[in-house]
XYZ file of C-alpha atoms in Angstrom:
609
model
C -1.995 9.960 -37.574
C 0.533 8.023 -40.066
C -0.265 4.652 -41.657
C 2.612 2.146 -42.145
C 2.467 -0.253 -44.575
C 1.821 -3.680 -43.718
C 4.816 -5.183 -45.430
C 7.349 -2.516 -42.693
C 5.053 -3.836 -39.408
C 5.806 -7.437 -40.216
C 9.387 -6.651 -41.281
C 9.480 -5.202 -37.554
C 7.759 -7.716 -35.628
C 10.495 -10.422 -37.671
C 13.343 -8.341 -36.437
C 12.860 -7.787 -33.302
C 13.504 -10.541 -30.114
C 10.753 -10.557 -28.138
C 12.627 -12.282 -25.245
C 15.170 -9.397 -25.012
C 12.378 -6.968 -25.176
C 10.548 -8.254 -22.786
C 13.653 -9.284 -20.548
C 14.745 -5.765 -20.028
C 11.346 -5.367 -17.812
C 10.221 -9.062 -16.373
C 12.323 -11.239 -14.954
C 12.566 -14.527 -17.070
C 13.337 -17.808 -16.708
C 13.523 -20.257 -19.527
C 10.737 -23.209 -19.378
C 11.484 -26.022 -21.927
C 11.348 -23.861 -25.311
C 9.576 -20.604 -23.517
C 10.387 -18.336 -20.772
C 8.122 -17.543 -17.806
C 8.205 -14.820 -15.443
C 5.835 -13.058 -13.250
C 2.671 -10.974 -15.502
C 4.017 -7.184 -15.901
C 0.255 -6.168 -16.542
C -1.646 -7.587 -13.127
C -0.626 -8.762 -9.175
C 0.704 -12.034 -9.289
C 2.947 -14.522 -7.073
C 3.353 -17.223 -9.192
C 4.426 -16.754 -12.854
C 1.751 -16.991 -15.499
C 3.614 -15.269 -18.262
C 4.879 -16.903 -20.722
C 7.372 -15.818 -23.972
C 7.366 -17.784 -27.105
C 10.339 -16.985 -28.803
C 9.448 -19.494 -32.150
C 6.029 -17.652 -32.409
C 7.331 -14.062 -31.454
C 4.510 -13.763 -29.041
C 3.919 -13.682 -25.012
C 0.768 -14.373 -23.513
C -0.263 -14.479 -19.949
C -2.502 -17.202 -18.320
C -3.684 -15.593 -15.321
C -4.949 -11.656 -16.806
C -5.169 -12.577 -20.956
C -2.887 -10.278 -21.873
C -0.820 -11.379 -25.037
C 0.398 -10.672 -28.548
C 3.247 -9.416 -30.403
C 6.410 -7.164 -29.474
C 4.572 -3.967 -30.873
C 1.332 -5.193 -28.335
C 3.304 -5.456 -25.774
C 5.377 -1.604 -25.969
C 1.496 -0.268 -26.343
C 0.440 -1.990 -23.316
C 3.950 -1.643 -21.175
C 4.632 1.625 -21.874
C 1.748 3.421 -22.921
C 2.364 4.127 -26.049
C 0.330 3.867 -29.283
C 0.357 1.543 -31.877
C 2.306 4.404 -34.444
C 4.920 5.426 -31.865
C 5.354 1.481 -30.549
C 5.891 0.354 -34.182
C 8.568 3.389 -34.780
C 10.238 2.817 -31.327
C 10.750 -1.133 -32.121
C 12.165 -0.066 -36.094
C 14.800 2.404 -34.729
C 15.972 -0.179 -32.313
C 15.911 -2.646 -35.468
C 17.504 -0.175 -38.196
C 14.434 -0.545 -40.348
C 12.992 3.027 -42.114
C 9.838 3.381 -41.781
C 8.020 5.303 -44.621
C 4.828 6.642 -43.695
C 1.335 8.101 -45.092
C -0.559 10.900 -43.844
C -4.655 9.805 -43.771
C -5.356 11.993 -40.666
C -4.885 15.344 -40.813
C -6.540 15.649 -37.081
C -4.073 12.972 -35.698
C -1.325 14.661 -37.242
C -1.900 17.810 -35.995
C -2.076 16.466 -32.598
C 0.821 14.461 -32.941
C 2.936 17.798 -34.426
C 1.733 19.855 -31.164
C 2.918 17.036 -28.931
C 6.267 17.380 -30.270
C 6.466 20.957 -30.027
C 5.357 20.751 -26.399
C 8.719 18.419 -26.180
C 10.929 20.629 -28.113
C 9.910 23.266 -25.991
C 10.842 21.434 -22.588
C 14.199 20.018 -24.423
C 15.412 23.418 -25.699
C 14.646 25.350 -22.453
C 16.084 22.628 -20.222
C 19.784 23.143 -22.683
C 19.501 26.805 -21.744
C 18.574 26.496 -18.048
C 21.976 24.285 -18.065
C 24.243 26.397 -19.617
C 23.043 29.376 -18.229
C 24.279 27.373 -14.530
C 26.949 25.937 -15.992
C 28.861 28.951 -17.767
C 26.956 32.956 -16.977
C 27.476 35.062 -14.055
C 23.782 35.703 -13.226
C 24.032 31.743 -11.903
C 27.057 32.046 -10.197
C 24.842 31.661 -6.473
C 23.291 29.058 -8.193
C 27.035 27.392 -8.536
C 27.808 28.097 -5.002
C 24.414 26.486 -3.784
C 25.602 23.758 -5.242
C 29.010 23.057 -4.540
C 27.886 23.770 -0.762
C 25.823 20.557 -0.673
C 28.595 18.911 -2.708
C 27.477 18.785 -5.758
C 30.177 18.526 -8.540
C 29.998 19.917 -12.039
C 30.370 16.656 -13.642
C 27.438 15.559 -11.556
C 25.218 18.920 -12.737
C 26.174 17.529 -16.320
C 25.340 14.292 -15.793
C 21.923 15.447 -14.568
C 21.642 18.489 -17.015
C 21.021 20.812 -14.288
C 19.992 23.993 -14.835
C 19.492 27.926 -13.334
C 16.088 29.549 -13.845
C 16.755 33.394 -14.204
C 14.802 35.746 -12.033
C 14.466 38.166 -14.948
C 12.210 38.315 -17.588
C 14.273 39.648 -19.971
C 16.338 36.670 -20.530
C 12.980 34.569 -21.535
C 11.798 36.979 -23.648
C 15.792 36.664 -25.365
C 15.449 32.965 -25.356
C 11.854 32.566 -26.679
C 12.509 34.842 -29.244
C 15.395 32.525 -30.866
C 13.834 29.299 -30.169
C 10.580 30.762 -32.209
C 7.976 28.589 -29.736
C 4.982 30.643 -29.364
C 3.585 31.534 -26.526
C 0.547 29.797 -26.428
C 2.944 27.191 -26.167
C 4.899 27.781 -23.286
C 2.114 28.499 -21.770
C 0.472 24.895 -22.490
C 3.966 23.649 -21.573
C 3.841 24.689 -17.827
C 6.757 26.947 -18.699
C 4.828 29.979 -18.533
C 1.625 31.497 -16.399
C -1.102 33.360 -17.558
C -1.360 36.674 -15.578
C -4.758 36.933 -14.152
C -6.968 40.123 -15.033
C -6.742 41.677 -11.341
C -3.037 41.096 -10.679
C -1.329 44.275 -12.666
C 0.721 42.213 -14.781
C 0.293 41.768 -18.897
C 0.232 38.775 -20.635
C 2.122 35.800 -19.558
C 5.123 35.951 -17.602
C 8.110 32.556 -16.029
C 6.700 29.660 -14.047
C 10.236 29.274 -12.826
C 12.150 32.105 -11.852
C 15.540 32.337 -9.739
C 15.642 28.559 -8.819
C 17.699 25.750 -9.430
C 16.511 23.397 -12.373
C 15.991 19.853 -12.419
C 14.440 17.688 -15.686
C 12.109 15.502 -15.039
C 11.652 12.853 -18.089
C 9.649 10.188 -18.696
C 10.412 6.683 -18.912
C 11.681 7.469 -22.494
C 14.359 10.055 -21.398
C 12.193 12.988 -22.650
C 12.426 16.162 -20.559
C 8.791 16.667 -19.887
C 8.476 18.733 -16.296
C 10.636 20.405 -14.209
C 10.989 20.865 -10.238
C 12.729 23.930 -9.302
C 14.119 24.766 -5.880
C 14.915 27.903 -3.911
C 18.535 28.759 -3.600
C 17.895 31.049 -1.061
C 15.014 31.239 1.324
C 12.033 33.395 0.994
C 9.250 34.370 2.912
C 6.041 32.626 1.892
C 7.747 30.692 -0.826
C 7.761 27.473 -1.270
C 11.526 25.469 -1.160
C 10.240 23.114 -4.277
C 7.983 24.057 -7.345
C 7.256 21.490 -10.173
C 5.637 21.784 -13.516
C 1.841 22.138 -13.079
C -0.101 18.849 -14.950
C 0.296 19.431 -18.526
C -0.789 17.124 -21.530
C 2.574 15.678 -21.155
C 3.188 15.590 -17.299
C 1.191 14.119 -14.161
C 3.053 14.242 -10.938
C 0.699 11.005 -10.107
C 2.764 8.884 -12.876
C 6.272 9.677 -13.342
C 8.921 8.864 -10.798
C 11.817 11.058 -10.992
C 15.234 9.173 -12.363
C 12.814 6.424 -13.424
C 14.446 6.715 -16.809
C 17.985 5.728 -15.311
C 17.530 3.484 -12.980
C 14.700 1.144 -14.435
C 17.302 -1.286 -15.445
C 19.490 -1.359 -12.037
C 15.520 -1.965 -9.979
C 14.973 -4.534 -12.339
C 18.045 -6.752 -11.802
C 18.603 -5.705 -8.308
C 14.715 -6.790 -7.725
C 14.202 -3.749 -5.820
C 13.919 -0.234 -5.665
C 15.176 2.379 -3.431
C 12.296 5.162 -2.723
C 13.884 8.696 -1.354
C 11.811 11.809 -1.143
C 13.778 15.027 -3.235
C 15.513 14.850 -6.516
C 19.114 16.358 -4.471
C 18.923 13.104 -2.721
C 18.033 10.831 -5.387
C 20.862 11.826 -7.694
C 23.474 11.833 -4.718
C 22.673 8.287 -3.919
C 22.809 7.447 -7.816
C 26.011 9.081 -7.706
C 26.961 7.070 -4.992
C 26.615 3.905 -6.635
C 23.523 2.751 -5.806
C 21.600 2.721 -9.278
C 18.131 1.171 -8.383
C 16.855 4.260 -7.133
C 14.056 6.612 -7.383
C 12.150 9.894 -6.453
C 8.766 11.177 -5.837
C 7.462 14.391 -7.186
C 7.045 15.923 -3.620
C 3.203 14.279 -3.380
C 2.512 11.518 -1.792
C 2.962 7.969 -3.547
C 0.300 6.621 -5.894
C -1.139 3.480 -7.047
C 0.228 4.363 -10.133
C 3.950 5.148 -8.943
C 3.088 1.582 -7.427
C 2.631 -0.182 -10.357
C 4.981 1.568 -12.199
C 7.636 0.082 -9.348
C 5.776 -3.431 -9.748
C 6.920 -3.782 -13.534
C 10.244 -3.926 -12.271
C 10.224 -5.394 -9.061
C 9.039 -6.766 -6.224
C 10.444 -4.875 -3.039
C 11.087 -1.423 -2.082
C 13.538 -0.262 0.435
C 11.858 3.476 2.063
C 15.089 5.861 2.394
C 12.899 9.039 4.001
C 13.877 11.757 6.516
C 14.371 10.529 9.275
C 11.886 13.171 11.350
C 7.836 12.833 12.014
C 6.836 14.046 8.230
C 9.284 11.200 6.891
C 7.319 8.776 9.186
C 4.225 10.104 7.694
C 5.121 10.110 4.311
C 6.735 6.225 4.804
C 3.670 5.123 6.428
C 1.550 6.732 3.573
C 3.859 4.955 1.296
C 3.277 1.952 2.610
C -0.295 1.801 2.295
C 0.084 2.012 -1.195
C 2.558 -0.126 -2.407
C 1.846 -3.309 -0.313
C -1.795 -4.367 -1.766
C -0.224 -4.613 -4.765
C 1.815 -7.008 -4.236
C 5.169 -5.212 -3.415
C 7.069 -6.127 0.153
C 7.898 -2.794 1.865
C 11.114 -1.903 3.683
C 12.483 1.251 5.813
C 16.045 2.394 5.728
C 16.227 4.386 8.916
C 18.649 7.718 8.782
C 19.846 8.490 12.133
C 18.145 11.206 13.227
C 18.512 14.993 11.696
C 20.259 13.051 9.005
C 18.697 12.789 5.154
C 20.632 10.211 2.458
C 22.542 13.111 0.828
C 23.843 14.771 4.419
C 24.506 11.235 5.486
C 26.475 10.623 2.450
C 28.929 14.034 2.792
C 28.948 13.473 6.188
C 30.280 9.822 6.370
C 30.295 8.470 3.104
C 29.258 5.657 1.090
C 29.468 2.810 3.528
C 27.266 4.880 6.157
C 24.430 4.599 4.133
C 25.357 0.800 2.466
C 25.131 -0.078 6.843
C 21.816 1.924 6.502
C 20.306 0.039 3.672
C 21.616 -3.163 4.795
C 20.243 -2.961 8.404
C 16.415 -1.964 6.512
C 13.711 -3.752 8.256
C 9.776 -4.394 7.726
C 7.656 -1.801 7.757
C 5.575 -3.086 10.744
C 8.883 -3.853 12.770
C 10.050 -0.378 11.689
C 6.355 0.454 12.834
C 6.747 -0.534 16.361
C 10.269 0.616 16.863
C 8.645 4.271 16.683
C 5.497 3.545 18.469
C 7.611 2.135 21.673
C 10.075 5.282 21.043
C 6.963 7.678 21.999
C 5.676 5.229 24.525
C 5.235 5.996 28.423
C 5.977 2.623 29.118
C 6.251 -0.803 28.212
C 3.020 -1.974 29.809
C 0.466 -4.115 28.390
C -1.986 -1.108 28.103
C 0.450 0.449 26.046
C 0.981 -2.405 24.018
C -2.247 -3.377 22.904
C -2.366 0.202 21.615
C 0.622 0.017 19.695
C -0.995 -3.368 18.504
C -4.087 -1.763 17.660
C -1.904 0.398 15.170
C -0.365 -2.205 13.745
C -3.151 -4.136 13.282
C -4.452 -1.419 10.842
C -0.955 -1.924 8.698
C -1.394 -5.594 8.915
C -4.613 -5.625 7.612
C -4.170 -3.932 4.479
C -2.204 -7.691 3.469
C -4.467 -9.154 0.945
C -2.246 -12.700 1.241
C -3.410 -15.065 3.994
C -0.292 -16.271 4.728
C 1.177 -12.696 4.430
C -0.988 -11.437 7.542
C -0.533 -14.767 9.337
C 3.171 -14.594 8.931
C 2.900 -10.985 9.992
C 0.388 -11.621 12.993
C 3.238 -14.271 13.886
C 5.843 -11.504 14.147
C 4.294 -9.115 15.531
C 2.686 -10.585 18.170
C 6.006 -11.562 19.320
C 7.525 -8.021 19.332
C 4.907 -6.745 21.266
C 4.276 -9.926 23.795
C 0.634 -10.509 23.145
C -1.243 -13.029 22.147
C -1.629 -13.873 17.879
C -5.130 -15.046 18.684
C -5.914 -11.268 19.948
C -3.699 -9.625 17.200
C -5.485 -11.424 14.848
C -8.845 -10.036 16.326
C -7.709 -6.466 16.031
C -6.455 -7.401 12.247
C -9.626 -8.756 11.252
C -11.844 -5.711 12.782
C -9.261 -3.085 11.536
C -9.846 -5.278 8.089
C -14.279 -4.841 8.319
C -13.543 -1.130 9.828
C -11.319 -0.390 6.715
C -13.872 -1.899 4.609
C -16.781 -0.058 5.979
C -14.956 2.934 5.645
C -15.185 2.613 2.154
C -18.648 2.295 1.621
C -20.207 6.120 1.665
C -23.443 4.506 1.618
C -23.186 2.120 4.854
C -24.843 4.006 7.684
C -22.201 5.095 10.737
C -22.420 2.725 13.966
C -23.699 3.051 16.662
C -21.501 1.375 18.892
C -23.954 1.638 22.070
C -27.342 0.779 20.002
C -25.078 -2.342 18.623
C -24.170 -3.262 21.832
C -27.583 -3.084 23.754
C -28.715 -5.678 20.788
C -25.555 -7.782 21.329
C -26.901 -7.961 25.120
C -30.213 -8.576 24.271
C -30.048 -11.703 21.701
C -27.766 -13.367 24.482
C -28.758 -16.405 26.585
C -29.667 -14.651 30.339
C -27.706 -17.344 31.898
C -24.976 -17.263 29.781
C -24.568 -13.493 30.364
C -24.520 -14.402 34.415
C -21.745 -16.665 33.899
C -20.023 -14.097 31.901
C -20.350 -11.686 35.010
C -18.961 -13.984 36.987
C -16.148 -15.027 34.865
C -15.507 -11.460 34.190
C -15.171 -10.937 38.240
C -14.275 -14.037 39.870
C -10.767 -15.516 38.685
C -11.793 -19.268 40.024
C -14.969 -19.279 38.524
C -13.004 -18.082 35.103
C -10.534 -20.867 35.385
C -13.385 -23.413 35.993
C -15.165 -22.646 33.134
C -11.684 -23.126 30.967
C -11.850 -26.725 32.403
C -15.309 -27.430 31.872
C -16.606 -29.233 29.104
C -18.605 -27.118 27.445
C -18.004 -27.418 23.673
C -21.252 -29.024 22.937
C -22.996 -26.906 24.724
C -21.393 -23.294 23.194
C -22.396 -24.838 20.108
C -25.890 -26.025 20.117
C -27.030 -23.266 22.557
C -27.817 -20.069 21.013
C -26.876 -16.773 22.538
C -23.724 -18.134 24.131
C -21.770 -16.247 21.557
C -19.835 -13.721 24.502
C -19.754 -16.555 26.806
C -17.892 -18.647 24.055
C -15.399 -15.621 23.511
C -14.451 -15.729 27.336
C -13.797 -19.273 27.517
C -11.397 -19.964 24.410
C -9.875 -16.081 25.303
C -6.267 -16.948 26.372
C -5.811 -13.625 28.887
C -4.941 -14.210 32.630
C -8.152 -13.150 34.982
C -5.980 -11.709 37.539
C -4.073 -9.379 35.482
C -6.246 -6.379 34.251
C -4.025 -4.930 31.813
C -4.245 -8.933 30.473
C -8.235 -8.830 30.298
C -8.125 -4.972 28.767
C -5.607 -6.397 25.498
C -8.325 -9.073 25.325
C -11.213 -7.115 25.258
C -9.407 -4.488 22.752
C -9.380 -7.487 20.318
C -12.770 -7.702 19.952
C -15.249 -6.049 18.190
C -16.536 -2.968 18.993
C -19.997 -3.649 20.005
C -18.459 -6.773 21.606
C -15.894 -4.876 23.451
C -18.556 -2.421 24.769
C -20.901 -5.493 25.951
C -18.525 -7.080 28.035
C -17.455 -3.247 29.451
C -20.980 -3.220 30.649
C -20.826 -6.822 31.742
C -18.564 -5.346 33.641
C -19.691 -2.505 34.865
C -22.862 -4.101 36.456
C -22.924 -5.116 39.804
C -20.982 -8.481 41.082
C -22.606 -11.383 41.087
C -22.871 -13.476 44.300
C -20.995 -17.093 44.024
C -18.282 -18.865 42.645
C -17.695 -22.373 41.223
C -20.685 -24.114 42.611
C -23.271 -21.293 41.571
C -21.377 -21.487 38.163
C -21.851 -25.293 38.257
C -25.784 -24.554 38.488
C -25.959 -22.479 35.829
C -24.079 -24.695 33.465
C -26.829 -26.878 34.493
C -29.547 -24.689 32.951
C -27.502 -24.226 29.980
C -27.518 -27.896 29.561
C -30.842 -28.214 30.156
C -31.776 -25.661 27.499
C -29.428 -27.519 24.589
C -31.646 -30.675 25.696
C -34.905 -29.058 25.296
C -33.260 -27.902 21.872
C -32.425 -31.978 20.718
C -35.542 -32.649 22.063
C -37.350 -30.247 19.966
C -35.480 -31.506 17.167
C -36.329 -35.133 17.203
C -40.075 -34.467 17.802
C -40.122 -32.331 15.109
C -38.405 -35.205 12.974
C -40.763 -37.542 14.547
C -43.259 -36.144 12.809
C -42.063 -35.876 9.308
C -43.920 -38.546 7.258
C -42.772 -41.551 5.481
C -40.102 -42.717 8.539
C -39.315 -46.578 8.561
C -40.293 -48.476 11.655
C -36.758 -48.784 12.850
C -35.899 -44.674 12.182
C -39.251 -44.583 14.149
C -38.527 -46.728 17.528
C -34.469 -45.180 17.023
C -35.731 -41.556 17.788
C -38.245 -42.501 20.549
C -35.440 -44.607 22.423
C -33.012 -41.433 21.614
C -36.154 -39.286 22.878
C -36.581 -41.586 26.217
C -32.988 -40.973 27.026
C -32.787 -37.258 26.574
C -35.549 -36.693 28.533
C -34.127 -38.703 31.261
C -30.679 -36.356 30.808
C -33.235 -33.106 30.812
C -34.835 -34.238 34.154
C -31.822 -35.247 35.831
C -30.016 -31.630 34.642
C -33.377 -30.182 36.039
C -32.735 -31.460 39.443
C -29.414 -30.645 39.913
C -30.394 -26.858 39.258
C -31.978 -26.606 42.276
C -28.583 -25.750 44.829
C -28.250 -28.233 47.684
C -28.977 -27.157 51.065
C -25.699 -26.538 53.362
């Protein structure tokens, strides 16, 4: 570890314009003598970031973060206070002259850069072996078949990975990097005890070569692919994790195209480097690869710096489905709106672009649409029918997506849409968001015990009103006596009357009685023990009666939220220190309720025919 003088840090931190630092990352807009823009370092919608350019110094109201340009490198890019410091004086001209005081540090710091020199001098040999010796010539052919120019294998410092060991041992031996080294690197494998080999031998052999870098330009991985196929060999191998390289955290042409997401305010995601660098090539600059894993919160965030949508340019088969759905889940609770690009089908972006050019995939890109919409548009491809069975199912799916939305207005905006496309009601879209929402949530918890759906229903049943449940029968099987009940005025009493918790879902429900597939999308909105309670509502025999029985019943019901005021003001009644006029108020309010009980009383006996 180096020390640098004081005198050189504030000579830096003077030099350097914090608003063009951090302008090449946030988006700012100037606010009276600051700049503003949306906080780099947590998930925001409005911007709490602010950039003082008379005190050198950003803070952000909404997460704390804040301090000078060197703070800000550390915390943006990961860096530590040493490197951040050195980065900000070469962009500034300013020497820096330094002080060993930790031998340990240094050490450490000397072995990093040896792991980088050894990734930066074997990446210059993969390329020119490619670019100019006859073992690669297949290698050359590979790649002018998919196109592929050699100004374009420049650009991207391509390279060929020799099958032969022969020409590592050569090249090791020159560049003098031990190998322990390579070994650390990724570059080589250990040979394990039982496999007849000795010592260490290629990660990478007979493949093409493609440099991965961080967001620094440093080659620090590499992803290799077949030129040929092979039996029981994977098309794509990349670097194994390595003290410089997780797969989880670096985004492949990250380095290029950082600045082209940024002022574009989105990113274009694609699946393999081949069709990453063909739509760079293209034109379109704000794009980006994964490592052949699936996306993580950390690619995520790593997109959020930058911007704040992401257009999904995947395969257009079932694993590019997969992988966008996948996708999706991860980069919308942060914050980031998701879009798919669909390919026609058999087609990927690079095909697509040899095939039919530049504008076939600008029409692609342009004509990207939600994820959810994008969502449906496959679920009603593999539908049997447009029915309202099959809809609510496709809801139900949907509903999952929708729920991962941690804006309000987000999911209501989406419930809006959706509900729409598929013809159903938002009040029972929203139901299936909300339980996919607790059902997601659950599913987190490894210590909440698994439902019983059955056990949860039967309890459900049994804390209901016994009258209430009848008129829920009823409802459920008689069409008239449903539509009564919708025109009855029974607010009051689905408030004050406990237990009338199903009977209160049937009335405000919205789904016509005498379509089933219209009572089956209502009941799939519901809770699960809910949904299974009115199932067995259901199942039980029919009640006799229509409209007049259901009249009588509404009667008891009445009756029993009487009995319940009643039992309040007696209990009130009681309650010491009442004024004489509070007093003679609840007995007159007491005489007149009990009238209203009696005369509900009566009318629940039926009249004779």
């Amino acid at each position: 570890m180096s020390r640098i003088p004081e005198e050189t840090i504030q000579q830096v931190i003077a030099a350097t314009d914090i608003v063009a630092l951090v302008g090449r990352s946030v988006k700012l807009k100037k606010a009276g003598t600051n700049f503003v823009g949306l906080c780099p370092f947590h998930n925001e919608k409005s911007p709490s970031f602010n950039v003082s350019p008379s005190r050198n110094t950003y803070h952000c109201f909404g997460c704390g973060a804040g301090g000078t340009a060197i703070r800000f490198v550390m915390e943006h890019d990961g860096l530590s206070f040493v490197e951040a410091v050195k980065r900000l004086a070469d962009a500034a001209g300013i020497r820096i002259e330094e002080e060993v005081w930790d031998a340990n540090a240094e050490a450490e710091a000397k072995h990093r850069s040896l792991l980088l020199r050894a990734h930066r001098e074997i990446a210059e040999w993969y390329h020119q072996l490619l670019m100019k010796h006859q073992i690669a010539a297949p290698a050359r052919a590979y790649l002018k078949s998919r196109g592929i120019t050699s100004a374009v294998a420049k650009n991207w410092q391509m390279g060929y990975a020799p099958g032969i060991s022969a020409f590592y041992r050569e090249w090791a031996a020159k560049a003098r990097i031990p190998e322990s080294v390579l070994i650390e690197a990724g570059l080589y494998k250990q040979s394990a005890e039982d496999s007849g080999r000795r010592g260490a031998y290629p990660h990478f052999r007979d493949r093409l070569m493609f440099p991965i870098r961080n967001e620094h330009g440093d080659v620090i991985a590499f992803s290799g692919r077949l030129i040929a196929p092979k039996e029981n060999t994977g098309k794509y191998v990349n670097s194994p994790e390595t003290p410089l390289f997780s797969k989880s955290k670096v985004l492949f042409g990250f380095d290029r195209s950082r600045t082209a997401i940024s002022k574009a305010g989105e990113a274009i995601v694609c699946e393999g480097q081949i069709d990453m660098i063909m739509i760079y090539e293209a034109g379109f600059k704000n794009v980006v690869a994964g490592q052949g894993t699936a996306f993580t919160e950390l690619h995520a965030k790593l997109l959020k710096r930058v911007c704040n949508e992401v257009t999904l340019c995947y395969d257009s088969d079932n694993a590019g489905y997969g992988a966008a759905e996948k996708a999706f889940k991860i980069l919308s609770p942060i914050g980031l709106t998701v879009k798919v690009a669909s390919l026609p089908q058999g087609e990927d972006p690079d095909s697509l672009l040899r095939k039919q050019g530049n504008e076939a995939l600008q029409n692609v890109l342009g004509n990207a649409t939600d994820f959810l919409e994008y969502q449906i548009r496959r679920l009603r491809a593999s539908a049997k029918s447009d029915s309202m069975v099959e809809r609510v199912r496709m809801a139900e799916q949907v509903a999952a997506a929708i729920s991962i939305f941690s804006g309000v207005a987000q999911r209501i905006t989406a419930v809006n849409k959706v509900a729409k496309l598929l013809e159903i009601s938002e009040a029972q879209l929203s139901a299936m968001v909300e339980r996919a929402a607790r059902e997601s949530k659950n599913g987190k918890d490894p210590q909440k015990p698994a439902v019983n759906v059955a056990d949860e229903a039967k309890k459900l049943l049994s804390s209901q009103h016994k009258t209430a449940l009848h008129l829920c029968q009823m409802a459920l099987n008689d069409a008239e006596v449903m539509y009564w009940l919708r025109e009855a005025e029974l607010e009051d009493l689905l408030r004050e009357v406990p237990g009338t918790d199903l009977l209160a879902l049937l009335v405000h429900s919205r789904h016509d009685p005498l379509d089933e597939s219209s009572q089956l999308a209502f009941m799939a909105g519901l809770d699960r023990p809910q949904e299974a309670a009115f199932a067995q509502l259901q199942a039980s025999p029919r009640p006799p009666g229509g409209p007049k029985d259901a009249q009588l019943a509404l009667y008891t019901l009445e009756v029993a939220r009487l009995q319940n005021l009643i039992q309040s003001l007696q209990s009130k009644l009681r309650q010491p220190g009442l004024r004489e006029d509070e007093t003679a108020s609840i007995q007159m309010k007491l005489v007149e309720l009990n009238a209203l009980r009696k005369e509900c009383l009566d009318r629940t006996k039926p009249t004779p025919e």
